[in-house]
mmCIF file of C-alpha atoms in Angstrom:
data_model
loop_
_atom_site.group_PDB
_atom_site.id
_atom_site.type_symbol
_atom_site.label_atom_id
_atom_site.label_comp_id
_atom_site.label_asym_id
_atom_site.label_seq_id
_atom_site.Cartn_x
_atom_site.Cartn_y
_atom_site.Cartn_z
ATOM 1 C CA ASN A 752 -14.508 36.007 -1.422
ATOM 2 C CA ALA A 753 -18.110 36.444 -2.882
ATOM 3 C CA GLY A 754 -18.159 40.386 -2.907
ATOM 4 C CA VAL A 755 -21.596 42.002 -2.517
ATOM 5 C CA THR A 756 -24.613 39.471 -2.671
ATOM 6 C CA GLN A 757 -28.229 40.333 -3.144
ATOM 7 C CA THR A 758 -31.185 38.520 -2.901
ATOM 8 C CA PRO A 759 -33.816 37.840 -4.363
ATOM 9 C CA LYS A 760 -32.705 38.312 -7.974
ATOM 10 C CA PHE A 761 -36.453 39.086 -8.915
ATOM 11 C CA GLN A 762 -39.484 39.576 -7.233
ATOM 12 C CA VAL A 763 -43.147 40.480 -8.095
ATOM 13 C CA LEU A 764 -45.370 42.320 -5.695
ATOM 14 C CA LYS A 765 -48.662 43.532 -5.170
ATOM 15 C CA THR A 766 -49.362 47.140 -4.272
ATOM 16 C CA GLY A 767 -49.485 47.377 -0.243
ATOM 17 C CA GLN A 768 -47.230 44.522 0.247
ATOM 18 C CA SER A 769 -43.882 44.938 2.234
ATOM 19 C CA MET A 770 -40.672 42.997 1.648
ATOM 20 C CA THR A 771 -36.941 43.039 2.214
ATOM 21 C CA LEU A 772 -34.081 43.140 0.052
ATOM 22 C CA GLN A 773 -31.166 41.699 1.361
ATOM 23 C CA CYS A 774 -27.478 42.751 0.861
ATOM 24 C CA ALA A 775 -24.495 41.231 2.342
ATOM 25 C CA GLN A 776 -20.607 42.026 1.771
ATOM 26 C CA ASP A 777 -17.566 40.076 3.081
ATOM 27 C CA MET A 778 -15.103 42.610 2.236
ATOM 28 C CA ASN A 779 -15.329 44.216 5.869
ATOM 29 C CA HIS A 780 -16.402 47.767 4.215
ATOM 30 C CA GLU A 781 -17.896 50.196 6.607
ATOM 31 C CA TYR A 782 -19.589 52.087 4.050
ATOM 32 C CA MET A 783 -22.799 50.532 2.278
ATOM 33 C CA SER A 784 -25.540 52.069 0.342
ATOM 34 C CA TRP A 785 -28.730 51.138 -1.609
ATOM 35 C CA TYR A 786 -29.370 52.610 -5.266
ATOM 36 C CA ARG A 787 -32.426 52.265 -7.564
ATOM 37 C CA GLN A 788 -31.761 52.439 -11.422
ATOM 38 C CA ASP A 789 -34.555 53.500 -13.722
ATOM 39 C CA PRO A 790 -34.416 53.999 -17.545
ATOM 40 C CA GLY A 791 -33.193 57.527 -18.293
ATOM 41 C CA MET A 792 -32.780 58.513 -14.647
ATOM 42 C CA GLY A 793 -29.463 57.023 -13.676
ATOM 43 C CA LEU A 794 -28.562 55.381 -10.362
ATOM 44 C CA ARG A 795 -30.252 57.082 -7.445
ATOM 45 C CA LEU A 796 -29.213 56.964 -3.788
ATOM 46 C CA ILE A 797 -31.935 55.714 -1.254
ATOM 47 C CA HIS A 798 -29.968 55.155 1.843
ATOM 48 C CA TYR A 799 -26.596 54.493 3.092
ATOM 49 C CA SER A 800 -24.644 53.686 6.109
ATOM 50 C CA VAL A 801 -21.104 54.624 7.264
ATOM 51 C CA GLY A 802 -21.154 51.699 9.616
ATOM 52 C CA ALA A 803 -23.228 49.386 12.116
ATOM 53 C CA GLY A 804 -25.804 51.510 13.783
ATOM 54 C CA ILE A 805 -25.484 54.530 11.591
ATOM 55 C CA THR A 806 -27.709 54.975 8.467
ATOM 56 C CA ASP A 807 -28.731 58.311 6.596
ATOM 57 C CA GLN A 808 -31.205 58.950 3.814
ATOM 58 C CA GLY A 809 -30.098 59.719 0.234
ATOM 59 C CA GLU A 810 -31.704 61.266 -2.667
ATOM 60 C CA VAL A 811 -34.999 59.239 -2.746
ATOM 61 C CA PRO A 812 -35.581 57.545 0.646
ATOM 62 C CA ASN A 813 -39.355 57.898 0.868
ATOM 63 C CA GLY A 814 -40.959 54.566 1.108
ATOM 64 C CA TYR A 815 -37.788 52.805 2.232
ATOM 65 C CA ASN A 816 -36.330 51.612 5.551
ATOM 66 C CA VAL A 817 -32.773 50.454 6.274
ATOM 67 C CA SER A 818 -30.884 49.251 9.254
ATOM 68 C CA ARG A 819 -27.270 48.141 9.723
ATOM 69 C CA SER A 820 -27.031 45.597 12.811
ATOM 70 C CA THR A 821 -23.509 44.470 11.355
ATOM 71 C CA THR A 822 -21.020 45.510 9.307
ATOM 72 C CA GLU A 823 -21.702 42.585 6.782
ATOM 73 C CA ASP A 824 -25.414 43.348 6.050
ATOM 74 C CA PHE A 825 -27.436 46.080 4.806
ATOM 75 C CA PRO A 826 -31.089 45.200 4.380
ATOM 76 C CA LEU A 827 -33.555 47.506 2.330
ATOM 77 C CA ARG A 828 -37.292 47.278 3.531
ATOM 78 C CA LEU A 829 -40.138 48.439 1.276
ATOM 79 C CA LEU A 830 -43.010 49.098 3.861
ATOM 80 C CA SER A 831 -45.868 49.286 1.587
ATOM 81 C CA ALA A 832 -45.106 48.762 -2.121
ATOM 82 C CA ALA A 833 -46.269 50.947 -4.736
ATOM 83 C CA PRO A 834 -45.977 50.642 -8.696
ATOM 84 C CA SER A 835 -43.551 53.855 -8.414
ATOM 85 C CA GLN A 836 -41.272 51.456 -6.888
ATOM 86 C CA THR A 837 -40.667 49.168 -9.790
ATOM 87 C CA SER A 838 -37.076 49.320 -10.653
ATOM 88 C CA VAL A 839 -33.743 47.549 -10.367
ATOM 89 C CA TYR A 840 -32.304 47.986 -7.037
ATOM 90 C CA PHE A 841 -28.337 47.752 -6.376
ATOM 91 C CA CYS A 842 -26.384 47.356 -3.187
ATOM 92 C CA ALA A 843 -23.027 48.714 -3.158
ATOM 93 C CA SER A 844 -20.210 48.843 -0.526
ATOM 94 C CA SER A 845 -17.033 51.014 -0.362
ATOM 95 C CA PHE A 846 -13.645 50.604 1.474
ATOM 96 C CA ASP A 847 -13.422 54.461 1.538
ATOM 97 C CA MET A 848 -15.676 56.456 3.888
ATOM 98 C CA PRO A 849 -17.029 59.634 2.328
ATOM 99 C CA GLY A 850 -14.628 62.578 2.207
ATOM 100 C CA GLN A 851 -11.737 60.208 2.741
ATOM 101 C CA GLY A 852 -10.749 58.670 -0.662
ATOM 102 C CA PRO A 853 -12.069 57.709 -4.034
ATOM 103 C CA ASN A 854 -15.051 55.997 -2.830
ATOM 104 C CA GLU A 855 -14.822 52.923 -5.498
ATOM 105 C CA GLN A 856 -18.239 51.505 -5.274
ATOM 106 C CA PHE A 857 -18.395 47.658 -5.390
ATOM 107 C CA PHE A 858 -22.149 46.702 -6.607
ATOM 108 C CA GLY A 859 -24.115 43.659 -6.325
ATOM 109 C CA PRO A 860 -25.840 41.709 -9.253
ATOM 110 C CA GLY A 861 -29.122 43.565 -8.274
ATOM 111 C CA THR A 862 -32.748 42.971 -7.639
ATOM 112 C CA ARG A 863 -35.600 43.419 -10.347
ATOM 113 C CA LEU A 864 -38.585 44.523 -8.550
ATOM 114 C CA THR A 865 -42.171 44.925 -10.222
ATOM 115 C CA VAL A 866 -44.895 46.153 -8.242
ATOM 116 C CA LEU A 867 -48.554 45.667 -9.805
ATOM 117 C CA SER B 376 -29.575 72.698 -10.683
ATOM 118 C CA GLN B 377 -26.770 70.106 -10.622
ATOM 119 C CA LYS B 378 -26.751 68.214 -13.888
ATOM 120 C CA ILE B 379 -24.666 65.304 -15.707
ATOM 121 C CA GLU B 380 -25.018 64.291 -18.946
ATOM 122 C CA GLN B 381 -23.463 61.687 -21.062
ATOM 123 C CA ASN B 382 -23.260 62.517 -24.748
ATOM 124 C CA SER B 383 -25.598 60.252 -26.020
ATOM 125 C CA GLU B 384 -27.569 57.010 -25.169
ATOM 126 C CA ALA B 385 -26.128 54.690 -27.707
ATOM 127 C CA LEU B 386 -22.768 54.931 -29.548
ATOM 128 C CA ASN B 387 -21.869 52.297 -32.421
ATOM 129 C CA ILE B 388 -18.233 52.063 -33.264
ATOM 130 C CA GLN B 389 -16.230 49.824 -35.837
ATOM 131 C CA GLU B 390 -14.156 47.325 -34.218
ATOM 132 C CA GLY B 391 -10.623 48.470 -33.963
ATOM 133 C CA LYS B 392 -11.288 52.038 -33.924
ATOM 134 C CA THR B 393 -11.297 54.343 -30.715
ATOM 135 C CA ALA B 394 -14.438 54.676 -29.043
ATOM 136 C CA THR B 395 -14.924 58.240 -27.179
ATOM 137 C CA LEU B 396 -17.702 58.553 -24.782
ATOM 138 C CA THR B 397 -18.403 62.171 -22.981
ATOM 139 C CA CYS B 398 -19.663 63.288 -19.564
ATOM 140 C CA ASN B 399 -20.624 66.809 -19.239
ATOM 141 C CA TYR B 400 -21.635 68.584 -15.871
ATOM 142 C CA THR B 401 -23.261 71.834 -14.654
ATOM 143 C CA ASN B 402 -23.288 73.428 -11.326
ATOM 144 C CA TYR B 403 -20.758 70.869 -9.803
ATOM 145 C CA SER B 404 -17.541 71.244 -8.481
ATOM 146 C CA PRO B 405 -16.217 67.654 -8.457
ATOM 147 C CA ALA B 406 -13.575 66.375 -6.415
ATOM 148 C CA TYR B 407 -12.889 63.383 -8.672
ATOM 149 C CA LEU B 408 -14.830 61.566 -11.471
ATOM 150 C CA GLN B 409 -15.355 57.759 -12.039
ATOM 151 C CA TRP B 410 -16.195 55.650 -14.915
ATOM 152 C CA TYR B 411 -18.067 52.485 -14.600
ATOM 153 C CA ARG B 412 -19.052 49.544 -17.017
ATOM 154 C CA GLN B 413 -22.474 47.846 -16.674
ATOM 155 C CA ASP B 414 -23.270 44.667 -18.656
ATOM 156 C CA PRO B 415 -26.998 43.663 -19.038
ATOM 157 C CA GLY B 416 -28.631 42.245 -16.171
ATOM 158 C CA ARG B 417 -25.613 42.887 -13.878
ATOM 159 C CA GLY B 418 -24.231 45.648 -11.414
ATOM 160 C CA PRO B 419 -21.764 48.437 -12.618
ATOM 161 C CA VAL B 420 -17.980 47.591 -12.213
ATOM 162 C CA PHE B 421 -15.673 50.275 -11.294
ATOM 163 C CA LEU B 422 -13.102 51.147 -14.394
ATOM 164 C CA LEU B 423 -11.149 54.357 -13.268
ATOM 165 C CA LEU B 424 -10.771 57.239 -11.072
ATOM 166 C CA ILE B 425 -9.433 60.858 -12.103
ATOM 167 C CA ARG B 426 -9.288 63.519 -9.510
ATOM 168 C CA GLU B 427 -9.961 67.239 -10.134
ATOM 169 C CA ASN B 428 -6.267 67.863 -10.410
ATOM 170 C CA GLU B 429 -5.347 65.085 -12.677
ATOM 171 C CA LYS B 430 -5.681 65.848 -16.506
ATOM 172 C CA GLU B 431 -5.398 62.297 -17.763
ATOM 173 C CA LYS B 432 -5.312 58.749 -16.483
ATOM 174 C CA ARG B 433 -4.552 55.490 -18.298
ATOM 175 C CA LYS B 434 -5.262 51.765 -17.761
ATOM 176 C CA GLU B 435 -4.448 49.440 -20.664
ATOM 177 C CA ARG B 436 -6.573 50.364 -23.394
ATOM 178 C CA LEU B 437 -8.733 52.912 -21.356
ATOM 179 C CA LYS B 438 -7.921 56.707 -21.236
ATOM 180 C CA VAL B 439 -9.947 59.178 -19.302
ATOM 181 C CA THR B 440 -9.452 62.906 -19.375
ATOM 182 C CA PHE B 441 -10.787 65.458 -16.989
ATOM 183 C CA ASP B 442 -11.363 69.168 -17.964
ATOM 184 C CA THR B 443 -12.363 71.293 -15.206
ATOM 185 C CA THR B 444 -12.748 74.410 -17.230
ATOM 186 C CA LEU B 445 -14.951 72.757 -19.906
ATOM 187 C CA LYS B 446 -16.639 70.888 -16.998
ATOM 188 C CA GLN B 447 -16.073 67.829 -19.273
ATOM 189 C CA SER B 448 -14.643 64.168 -18.880
ATOM 190 C CA LEU B 449 -13.852 62.186 -22.259
ATOM 191 C CA PHE B 450 -13.732 58.286 -21.746
ATOM 192 C CA HIS B 451 -11.560 56.500 -24.710
ATOM 193 C CA ILE B 452 -11.287 52.883 -25.419
ATOM 194 C CA THR B 453 -8.632 52.178 -28.005
ATOM 195 C CA ALA B 454 -8.425 49.266 -30.381
ATOM 196 C CA SER B 455 -12.117 48.510 -29.455
ATOM 197 C CA GLN B 456 -13.346 45.208 -29.311
ATOM 198 C CA PRO B 457 -16.695 43.581 -29.256
ATOM 199 C CA ALA B 458 -16.313 42.486 -25.970
ATOM 200 C CA ASP B 459 -16.137 46.170 -24.825
ATOM 201 C CA SER B 460 -19.730 46.472 -25.775
ATOM 202 C CA ALA B 461 -21.736 47.559 -22.513
ATOM 203 C CA THR B 462 -23.086 50.606 -21.108
ATOM 204 C CA TYR B 463 -20.564 53.092 -19.397
ATOM 205 C CA LEU B 464 -21.510 55.282 -16.535
ATOM 206 C CA CYS B 465 -19.758 58.367 -15.270
ATOM 207 C CA ALA B 466 -19.894 59.289 -11.461
ATOM 208 C CA LEU B 467 -19.101 62.674 -10.111
ATOM 209 C CA GLY B 468 -17.924 62.811 -6.284
ATOM 210 C CA ALA B 469 -18.441 66.100 -4.778
ATOM 211 C CA LEU B 470 -19.151 67.819 -1.547
ATOM 212 C CA ASP B 471 -22.602 68.705 -0.728
ATOM 213 C CA PHE B 472 -23.246 70.738 2.135
ATOM 214 C CA GLY B 473 -20.446 69.174 3.978
ATOM 215 C CA ASN B 474 -21.239 65.579 2.773
ATOM 216 C CA GLU B 475 -19.688 63.735 0.127
ATOM 217 C CA LYS B 476 -21.929 62.725 -2.713
ATOM 218 C CA LEU B 477 -21.484 60.516 -5.632
ATOM 219 C CA THR B 478 -24.105 61.418 -8.274
ATOM 220 C CA PHE B 479 -24.121 58.985 -11.513
ATOM 221 C CA GLY B 480 -25.090 59.853 -15.146
ATOM 222 C CA THR B 481 -27.389 57.893 -17.153
ATOM 223 C CA GLY B 482 -24.992 56.097 -19.137
ATOM 224 C CA THR B 483 -23.900 55.497 -22.779
ATOM 225 C CA ARG B 484 -24.780 52.054 -24.315
ATOM 226 C CA LEU B 485 -21.727 51.136 -26.386
ATOM 227 C CA THR B 486 -21.691 48.730 -29.189
ATOM 228 C CA ILE B 487 -18.544 47.674 -31.094
ATOM 229 C CA ILE B 488 -19.378 46.294 -34.390
ATOM 230 C CA PRO B 489 -17.253 43.311 -35.627
#
């Protein structure tokens, strides 16, 4: 049981490049989400999904796309990287659906992204 | 506007003493509050949950209190050890226009001094 896995661990991009951050979980969780963590800002929700084929925006969705074709995978796409997207990105999953339980989040190890 | 504040960015406590971390919030009506631990270079790990109708929760050396009148949660680590050194995050779960929303504080970096 690997939990939540993320790749890559580190990435450097140039402004304007695109890339996909991968996230997978093997706990059969329906709810998955992406956060970014910046100094002094706390974890901020980018996008989330309540099941395969269903995604929605969080607090800071601009510049990011997501899709959920399977229960296990929830990739995050940066369409045209900007220096403001330099951050640490965490993927998380939860057994409970929003409004149905305590919503304990299981986090991946994170991807540290630098945009030059 | 909604706001979550954790008492200080950093807290240094002598080994063996009780560490107390604070999470204050404004303009929220949380249904529950969670505490997470985050080590450098790693993702947060869930520790404890306390619901709005609960005053106190315990787990081994950890204790959480939740005062909805004061809009505050206290997180205590008793008999602290150097291995407890980490950043601790609080997160509030609340309904936001019909959707449940989990909002994180910025964290308190705790150092236990041997």
